[in-house]
Coordinates of C-alpha atoms in Angstrom, one line a residue:
M22 CA -34.8 16.0 38.1
H23 CA -32.7 13.4 36.3
Q24 CA -33.7 12.3 32.9
Q25 CA -33.4 8.6 32.1
K26 CA -30.6 8.0 29.6
R27 CA -32.0 6.3 26.5
Q28 CA -30.1 3.9 24.5
P29 CA -30.0 5.0 20.8
E30 CA -32.2 2.9 18.5
L31 CA -30.0 0.4 16.6
V32 CA -30.5 0.2 12.9
E33 CA -30.6 -3.3 11.4
G34 CA -27.3 -4.3 9.8
N35 CA -25.4 -1.2 10.8
L36 CA -23.8 -2.4 14.0
P37 CA -20.0 -2.9 13.6
V38 CA -19.0 -6.5 14.4
F39 CA -15.5 -7.1 15.7
V40 CA -13.9 -10.4 14.8
F41 CA -10.3 -11.6 14.8
P42 CA -8.9 -12.9 12.6
T43 CA -10.6 -11.8 9.5
E44 CA -9.2 -14.7 7.4
L45 CA -8.8 -18.4 8.2
I46 CA -5.9 -20.2 6.4
F47 CA -5.8 -24.0 6.7
Y48 CA -2.7 -25.9 5.5
A49 CA -3.1 -29.5 4.3
D50 CA 0.4 -30.6 5.4
D51 CA 0.0 -29.1 8.9
Q52 CA -2.7 -30.7 11.0
S53 CA -2.3 -28.1 13.7
T54 CA -3.9 -25.5 11.4
H55 CA -6.9 -27.7 10.7
K56 CA -8.5 -26.2 13.8
Q57 CA -8.9 -22.4 13.9
V58 CA -10.3 -20.1 16.5
L59 CA -12.4 -17.0 15.7
T60 CA -12.8 -14.5 18.6
L61 CA -15.9 -12.4 18.6
Y62 CA -15.7 -9.2 20.7
N63 CA -18.5 -7.3 22.3
P64 CA -17.4 -3.8 23.2
Y65 CA -20.9 -2.6 23.8
E66 CA -22.9 -2.0 27.0
F67 CA -25.5 -4.6 26.1
A68 CA -25.4 -8.3 25.5
L69 CA -25.3 -9.8 22.0
K70 CA -26.3 -13.1 20.7
F71 CA -24.5 -14.5 17.6
K72 CA -25.0 -17.0 14.9
V73 CA -22.3 -18.5 12.6
L74 CA -23.3 -19.3 9.0
C75 CA -21.2 -20.9 6.3
T76 CA -21.4 -21.1 2.5
T77 CA -20.1 -24.8 2.6
P78 CA -21.2 -26.2 6.0
N79 CA -20.3 -29.8 4.9
K80 CA -16.6 -28.9 4.9
Y81 CA -16.4 -27.5 8.4
V82 CA -17.4 -28.3 12.0
V83 CA -18.3 -25.2 14.0
A84 CA -18.4 -25.7 17.8
D85 CA -21.0 -23.4 19.4
S86 CA -22.3 -22.0 16.1
A87 CA -24.8 -19.9 18.1
G88 CA -24.5 -18.3 21.5
A89 CA -24.3 -15.1 23.5
V90 CA -21.6 -12.6 24.4
K91 CA -21.8 -10.6 27.6
P92 CA -21.2 -6.8 27.5
Q93 CA -17.5 -5.9 27.1
C94 CA -16.5 -9.5 26.8
C95 CA -15.5 -11.9 24.1
V96 CA -16.1 -15.5 23.1
D97 CA -14.0 -18.0 21.1
I98 CA -15.6 -19.9 18.3
V99 CA -13.7 -23.1 17.2
I100 CA -13.9 -24.0 13.5
R101 CA -12.4 -27.3 12.3
H102 CA -11.8 -28.2 8.7
R103 CA -13.0 -31.8 8.1
D104 CA -12.6 -32.2 4.4
V105 CA -9.0 -31.6 3.6
Q106 CA -8.6 -32.7 0.0
S107 CA -6.5 -31.4 -2.9
C108 CA -9.6 -30.5 -4.9
H109 CA -10.4 -27.8 -2.3
Y110 CA -7.0 -26.1 -2.6
G111 CA -7.3 -22.4 -3.2
V112 CA -11.1 -22.4 -2.9
K113 CA -12.4 -19.5 -0.8
D114 CA -15.3 -20.2 1.6
K115 CA -17.1 -17.7 3.7
F116 CA -18.3 -17.6 7.2
R117 CA -20.9 -15.0 8.2
L118 CA -21.3 -13.9 11.8
Q119 CA -24.6 -12.3 12.6
V120 CA -25.2 -10.5 15.9
S121 CA -28.4 -9.2 17.4
E122 CA -29.7 -8.1 20.8
Q123 CA -31.0 -10.9 23.0
S124 CA -34.4 -9.5 23.1
Q125 CA -34.7 -9.1 19.3
R126 CA -34.5 -11.3 16.2
K127 CA -33.3 -8.9 13.6
A128 CA -29.6 -8.9 12.8
L129 CA -28.0 -5.7 14.0
G130 CA -24.6 -6.5 12.3
R131 CA -22.8 -8.9 10.1
K132 CA -19.2 -9.8 9.4
E133 CA -17.8 -12.1 6.8
V134 CA -14.6 -14.1 7.3
V135 CA -12.9 -15.8 4.4
A136 CA -11.6 -19.4 4.8
I137 CA -9.1 -21.0 2.4
L138 CA -7.2 -24.3 2.2
L139 CA -3.7 -24.3 0.9
P140 CA -1.4 -27.3 0.2
S141 CA 1.6 -26.2 2.2
A142 CA 2.7 -23.4 4.6
K143 CA 6.2 -23.5 3.0
E144 CA 4.8 -22.9 -0.5
Q145 CA 2.7 -20.1 0.9
Q146 CA 5.8 -18.5 2.4
K147 CA 7.7 -18.9 -0.8
E148 CA 4.9 -17.2 -2.8
E149 CA 4.8 -14.4 -0.3
E150 CA 8.5 -13.9 -0.5
E151 CA 8.3 -13.9 -4.3
K152 CA 5.5 -11.4 -4.1
R153 CA 7.6 -9.1 -1.8
I154 CA 10.5 -9.3 -4.2
K155 CA 8.3 -8.4 -7.2
E156 CA 6.8 -5.5 -5.2
H157 CA 10.3 -4.3 -4.3
L158 CA 11.4 -4.5 -7.9
T159 CA 8.3 -2.6 -9.1
E160 CA 8.9 0.1 -6.5
S161 CA 12.6 0.4 -7.6
L162 CA 11.6 0.6 -11.3
F163 CA 9.0 3.2 -10.4
F164 CA 11.5 5.5 -8.6
E165 CA 14.1 5.0 -11.3
Q166 CA 11.6 6.0 -14.0
S167 CA 10.4 8.9 -11.9
F168 CA 13.9 10.4 -11.4
Q169 CA 15.3 9.5 -14.8
P170 CA 13.8 12.4 -16.8
E171 CA 15.0 14.9 -14.3
N172 CA 18.5 13.4 -14.4
R173 CA 18.4 13.5 -18.2
A174 CA 17.4 17.1 -18.2
I175 CA 20.3 18.0 -15.9
S176 CA 22.9 16.0 -17.9
S177 CA 21.5 16.6 -21.4
G178 CA 23.9 19.4 -22.2
P179 CA 24.8 23.0 -21.5
S180 CA 22.1 25.5 -20.8
L181 CA 21.0 28.3 -23.2
L182 CA 22.6 30.9 -20.9
T183 CA 26.0 29.1 -21.1
V184 CA 25.8 28.9 -24.9
F185 CA 24.8 32.5 -25.1
L186 CA 27.7 33.6 -22.9
G187 CA 30.1 31.5 -24.9
A188 CA 28.9 33.1 -28.1
V189 CA 29.3 36.6 -26.6
C190 CA 32.9 35.8 -25.6
I191 CA 33.8 34.4 -29.0
G192 CA 32.3 37.5 -30.6
A193 CA 34.3 39.7 -28.3
L194 CA 37.5 38.0 -29.2
M195 CA 36.7 38.4 -32.9
L196 CA 36.3 42.2 -32.6
P197 CA 39.3 44.4 -33.4
T198 CA 41.6 45.7 -30.7
L199 CA 41.8 49.4 -29.8
G200 CA 44.3 51.1 -32.1
D201 CA 43.6 48.9 -35.1
V202 CA 43.2 51.7 -37.8
E203 CA 42.6 49.4 -40.8
S204 CA 39.5 47.7 -39.4
L205 CA 36.1 48.5 -41.0
V206 CA 34.3 47.9 -37.7
P207 CA 33.2 51.1 -35.9
V208 CA 35.6 52.4 -33.2
C209 CA 32.9 52.0 -30.5
L210 CA 33.1 48.2 -30.9
H211 CA 36.9 48.1 -30.6
L212 CA 38.0 46.3 -27.4
S213 CA 41.0 46.8 -25.2
V214 CA 43.5 44.0 -24.6
N215 CA 42.3 43.6 -21.0
Q216 CA 38.7 43.2 -22.1
K217 CA 39.7 40.5 -24.5
L218 CA 41.7 38.8 -21.8
V219 CA 38.6 38.8 -19.6
A220 CA 36.5 37.4 -22.5
A221 CA 39.1 34.7 -23.1
Y222 CA 39.1 33.7 -19.4
I223 CA 35.3 33.5 -19.3
L224 CA 35.3 31.4 -22.5
G225 CA 37.8 29.0 -20.9
L226 CA 35.5 28.6 -17.8
I227 CA 32.5 27.9 -20.0
T228 CA 34.4 25.4 -22.0
M229 CA 35.5 23.5 -18.8
A230 CA 31.8 23.5 -17.6
I231 CA 30.6 22.1 -20.9
L232 CA 33.2 19.4 -21.0
R233 CA 32.2 18.3 -17.4
T234 CA 28.6 17.9 -18.4

């Protein structure tokens, strides 16, 4: 006995809405950009009806502001800017697309798309280029500051072990040599000539290492 597959109950406002692009940019000096196309996708197995709302409807003309999308299909929504004036430069308007099932009135999902009017595409490209340069400089400065303390620690001077070994070698050279009877230092601390030569050799290596740092 086969059980009928039930479609899960859809919660109001929780259905993802797929729209491209998510931002509309109009350029005053380029009339070809005064008309933009929004594409609404329906990847679901049921039909959707949609409605397009706008915060400033007097500035735009929306062709087919309401309609339906078949399952696993898409529809193009043409939006035309009809109030291209310098006073609107940089002002962000919003379009809201609401979708619902054809048999219901409640909105299952919403998606907002930002629309903005800019004076020139060339100025926008220049600003984006300046922004990329600033980001690059910021990243370079960040890495430089990140690695600088480590480099300073490396090149700040000889390590404590090097200084200790150098002091030991200097002390060894200052000790009396075997056979020196007149010395007040205990005989157990007298060093042979070969031992002092080794200490002098090590001290020379340490000195070279310190000079290189």
